[in-house]
XYZ file of N, CA, C and O in Angstrom:
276
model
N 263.190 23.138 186.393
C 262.911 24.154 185.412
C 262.275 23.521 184.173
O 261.637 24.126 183.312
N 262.660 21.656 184.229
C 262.359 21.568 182.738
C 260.376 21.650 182.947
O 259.521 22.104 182.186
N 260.257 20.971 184.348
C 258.950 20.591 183.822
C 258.032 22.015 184.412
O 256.809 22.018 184.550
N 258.787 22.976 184.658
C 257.842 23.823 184.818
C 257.261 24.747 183.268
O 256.270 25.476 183.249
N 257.947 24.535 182.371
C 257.993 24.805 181.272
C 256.774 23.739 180.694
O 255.731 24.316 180.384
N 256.790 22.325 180.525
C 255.994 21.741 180.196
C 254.559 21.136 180.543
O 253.704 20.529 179.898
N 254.678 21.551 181.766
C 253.419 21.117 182.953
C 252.165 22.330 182.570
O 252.833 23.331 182.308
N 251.212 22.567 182.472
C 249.992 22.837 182.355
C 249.765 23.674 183.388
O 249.743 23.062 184.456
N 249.582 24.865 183.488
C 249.187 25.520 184.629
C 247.716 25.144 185.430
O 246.527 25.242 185.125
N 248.384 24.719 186.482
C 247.154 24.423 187.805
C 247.227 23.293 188.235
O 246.486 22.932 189.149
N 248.455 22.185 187.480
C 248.167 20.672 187.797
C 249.722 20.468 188.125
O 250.204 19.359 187.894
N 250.518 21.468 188.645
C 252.050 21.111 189.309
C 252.410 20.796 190.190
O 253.563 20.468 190.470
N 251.209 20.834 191.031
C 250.772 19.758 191.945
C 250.706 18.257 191.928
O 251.274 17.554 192.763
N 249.880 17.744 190.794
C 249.619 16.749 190.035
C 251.001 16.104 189.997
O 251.422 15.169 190.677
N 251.571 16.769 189.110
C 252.371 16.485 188.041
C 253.584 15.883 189.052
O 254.155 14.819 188.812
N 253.902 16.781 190.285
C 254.871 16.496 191.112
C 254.866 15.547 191.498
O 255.780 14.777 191.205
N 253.860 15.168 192.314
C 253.374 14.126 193.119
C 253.488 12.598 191.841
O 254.100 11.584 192.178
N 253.209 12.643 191.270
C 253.041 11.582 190.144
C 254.621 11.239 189.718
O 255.129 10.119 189.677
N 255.275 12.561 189.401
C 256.975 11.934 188.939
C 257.429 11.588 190.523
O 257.888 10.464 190.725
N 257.344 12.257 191.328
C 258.023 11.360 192.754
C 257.201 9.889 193.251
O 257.457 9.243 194.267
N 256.313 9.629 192.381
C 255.494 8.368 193.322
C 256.403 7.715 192.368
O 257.158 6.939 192.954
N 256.623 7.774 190.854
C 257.223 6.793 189.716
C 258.554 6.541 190.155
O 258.949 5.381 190.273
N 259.417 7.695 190.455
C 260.610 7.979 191.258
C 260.747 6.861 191.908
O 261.343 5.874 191.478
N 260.076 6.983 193.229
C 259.976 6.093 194.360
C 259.746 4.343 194.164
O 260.197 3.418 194.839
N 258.960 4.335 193.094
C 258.895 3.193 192.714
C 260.004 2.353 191.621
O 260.147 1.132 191.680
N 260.723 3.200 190.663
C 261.336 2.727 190.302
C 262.867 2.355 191.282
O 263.652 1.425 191.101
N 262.912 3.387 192.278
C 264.127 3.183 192.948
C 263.975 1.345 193.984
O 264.592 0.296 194.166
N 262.822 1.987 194.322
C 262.483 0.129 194.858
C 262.110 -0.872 193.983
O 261.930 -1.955 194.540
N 261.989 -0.858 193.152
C 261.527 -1.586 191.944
C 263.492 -2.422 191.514
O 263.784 -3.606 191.350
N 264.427 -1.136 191.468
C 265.450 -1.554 191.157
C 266.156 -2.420 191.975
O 266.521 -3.562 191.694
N 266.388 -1.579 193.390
C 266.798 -2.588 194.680
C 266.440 -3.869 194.705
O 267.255 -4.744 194.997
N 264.683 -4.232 194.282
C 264.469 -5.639 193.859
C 264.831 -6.357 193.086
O 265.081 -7.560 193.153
N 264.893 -5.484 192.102
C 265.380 -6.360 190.691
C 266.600 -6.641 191.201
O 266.760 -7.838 191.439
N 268.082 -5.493 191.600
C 269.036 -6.244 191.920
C 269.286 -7.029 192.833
O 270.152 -7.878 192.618
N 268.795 -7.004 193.781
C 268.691 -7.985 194.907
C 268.962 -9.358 194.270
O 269.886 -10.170 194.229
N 267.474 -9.202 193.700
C 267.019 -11.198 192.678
C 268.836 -11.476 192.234
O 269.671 -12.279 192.650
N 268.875 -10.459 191.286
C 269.904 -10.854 190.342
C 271.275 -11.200 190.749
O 271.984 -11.971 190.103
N 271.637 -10.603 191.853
C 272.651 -11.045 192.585
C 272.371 -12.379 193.775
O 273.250 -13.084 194.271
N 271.017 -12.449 194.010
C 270.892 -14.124 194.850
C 271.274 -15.447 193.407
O 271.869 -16.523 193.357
N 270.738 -14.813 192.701
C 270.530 -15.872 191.625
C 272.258 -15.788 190.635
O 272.794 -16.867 190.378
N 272.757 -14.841 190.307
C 273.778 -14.706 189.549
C 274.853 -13.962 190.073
O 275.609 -13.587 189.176
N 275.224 -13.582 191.313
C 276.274 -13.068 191.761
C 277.030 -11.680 191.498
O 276.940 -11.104 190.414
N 277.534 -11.350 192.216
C 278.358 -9.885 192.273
C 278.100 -9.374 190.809
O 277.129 -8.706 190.453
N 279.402 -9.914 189.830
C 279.719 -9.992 189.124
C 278.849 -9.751 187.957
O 278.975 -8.777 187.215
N 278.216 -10.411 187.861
C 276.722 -9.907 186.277
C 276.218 -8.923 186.924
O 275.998 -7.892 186.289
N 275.850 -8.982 188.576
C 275.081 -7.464 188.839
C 276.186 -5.853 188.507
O 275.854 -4.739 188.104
N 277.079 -6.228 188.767
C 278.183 -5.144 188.085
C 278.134 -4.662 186.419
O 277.759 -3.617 185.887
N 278.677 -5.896 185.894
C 278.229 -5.749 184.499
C 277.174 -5.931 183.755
O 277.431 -5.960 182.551
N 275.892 -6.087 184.089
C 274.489 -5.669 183.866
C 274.093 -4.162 183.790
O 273.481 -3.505 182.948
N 274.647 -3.875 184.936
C 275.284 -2.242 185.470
C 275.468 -1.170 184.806
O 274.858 -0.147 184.496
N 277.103 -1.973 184.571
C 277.569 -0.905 183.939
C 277.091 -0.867 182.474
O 277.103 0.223 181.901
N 276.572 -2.229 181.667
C 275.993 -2.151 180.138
C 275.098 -1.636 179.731
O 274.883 -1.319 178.561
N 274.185 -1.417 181.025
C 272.773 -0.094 181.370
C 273.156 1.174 180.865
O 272.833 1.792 179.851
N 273.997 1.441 181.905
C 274.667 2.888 181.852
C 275.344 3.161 180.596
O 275.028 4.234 180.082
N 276.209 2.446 179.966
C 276.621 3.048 178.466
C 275.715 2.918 177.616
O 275.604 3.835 176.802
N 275.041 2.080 177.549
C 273.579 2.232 176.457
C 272.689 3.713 176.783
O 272.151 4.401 175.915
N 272.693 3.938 177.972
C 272.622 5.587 178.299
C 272.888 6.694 177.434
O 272.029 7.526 177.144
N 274.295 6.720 176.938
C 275.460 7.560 176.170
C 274.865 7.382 174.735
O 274.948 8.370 174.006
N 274.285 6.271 174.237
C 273.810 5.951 172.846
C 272.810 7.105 172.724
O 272.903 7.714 171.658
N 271.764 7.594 173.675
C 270.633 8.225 173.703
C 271.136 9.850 173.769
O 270.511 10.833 173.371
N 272.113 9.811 174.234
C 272.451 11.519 174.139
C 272.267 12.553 173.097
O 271.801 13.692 173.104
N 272.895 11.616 172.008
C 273.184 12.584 170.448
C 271.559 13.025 170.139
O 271.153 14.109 169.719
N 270.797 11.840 170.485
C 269.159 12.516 170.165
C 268.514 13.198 170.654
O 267.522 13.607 170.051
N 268.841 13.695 172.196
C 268.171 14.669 173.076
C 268.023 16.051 172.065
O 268.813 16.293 171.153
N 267.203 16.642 172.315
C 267.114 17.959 171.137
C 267.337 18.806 172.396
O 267.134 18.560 173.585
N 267.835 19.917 171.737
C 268.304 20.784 172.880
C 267.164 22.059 172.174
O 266.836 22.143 170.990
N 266.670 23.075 173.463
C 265.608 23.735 173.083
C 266.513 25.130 173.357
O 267.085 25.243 174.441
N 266.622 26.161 172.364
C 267.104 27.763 172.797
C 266.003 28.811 172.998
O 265.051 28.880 172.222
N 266.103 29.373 173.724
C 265.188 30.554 174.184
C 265.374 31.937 173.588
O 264.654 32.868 173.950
């Protein structure tokens, strides 16, 4: 819903195809990255690398602007 709101009429086509190719790439992009990081540094930092991702996440919330209709 969000990006049908923001997408340009005639290119949601476009637009789709482009967030699932980035999608796709970041998901393999990550598998690599963790892969490396656990040959090279073990379980353990790949866990807490992890999880220090994910709460730096929570920092970004308060700024999301919320839009009313």
């Amino acid at each position: 819903a969000f990006f049908a709101k923001i997408v340009p009429k005639g290119s949601e086509g476009m637009i789709y195809a482009v967030v699932t190719s980035v999608s796709n790439l970041c998901a393999n992009g990550g598998n690599w990255i963790g892969g490396t990081i656990y040959d090279h540094y073990g379980y353990s930092t790949n866990v807490i690398l992890s999880t220090v991702l994910t709460l730096l996440c929570l920092f970004f919330i308060p700024h999301l602007k919320i839009v009313e209709e």
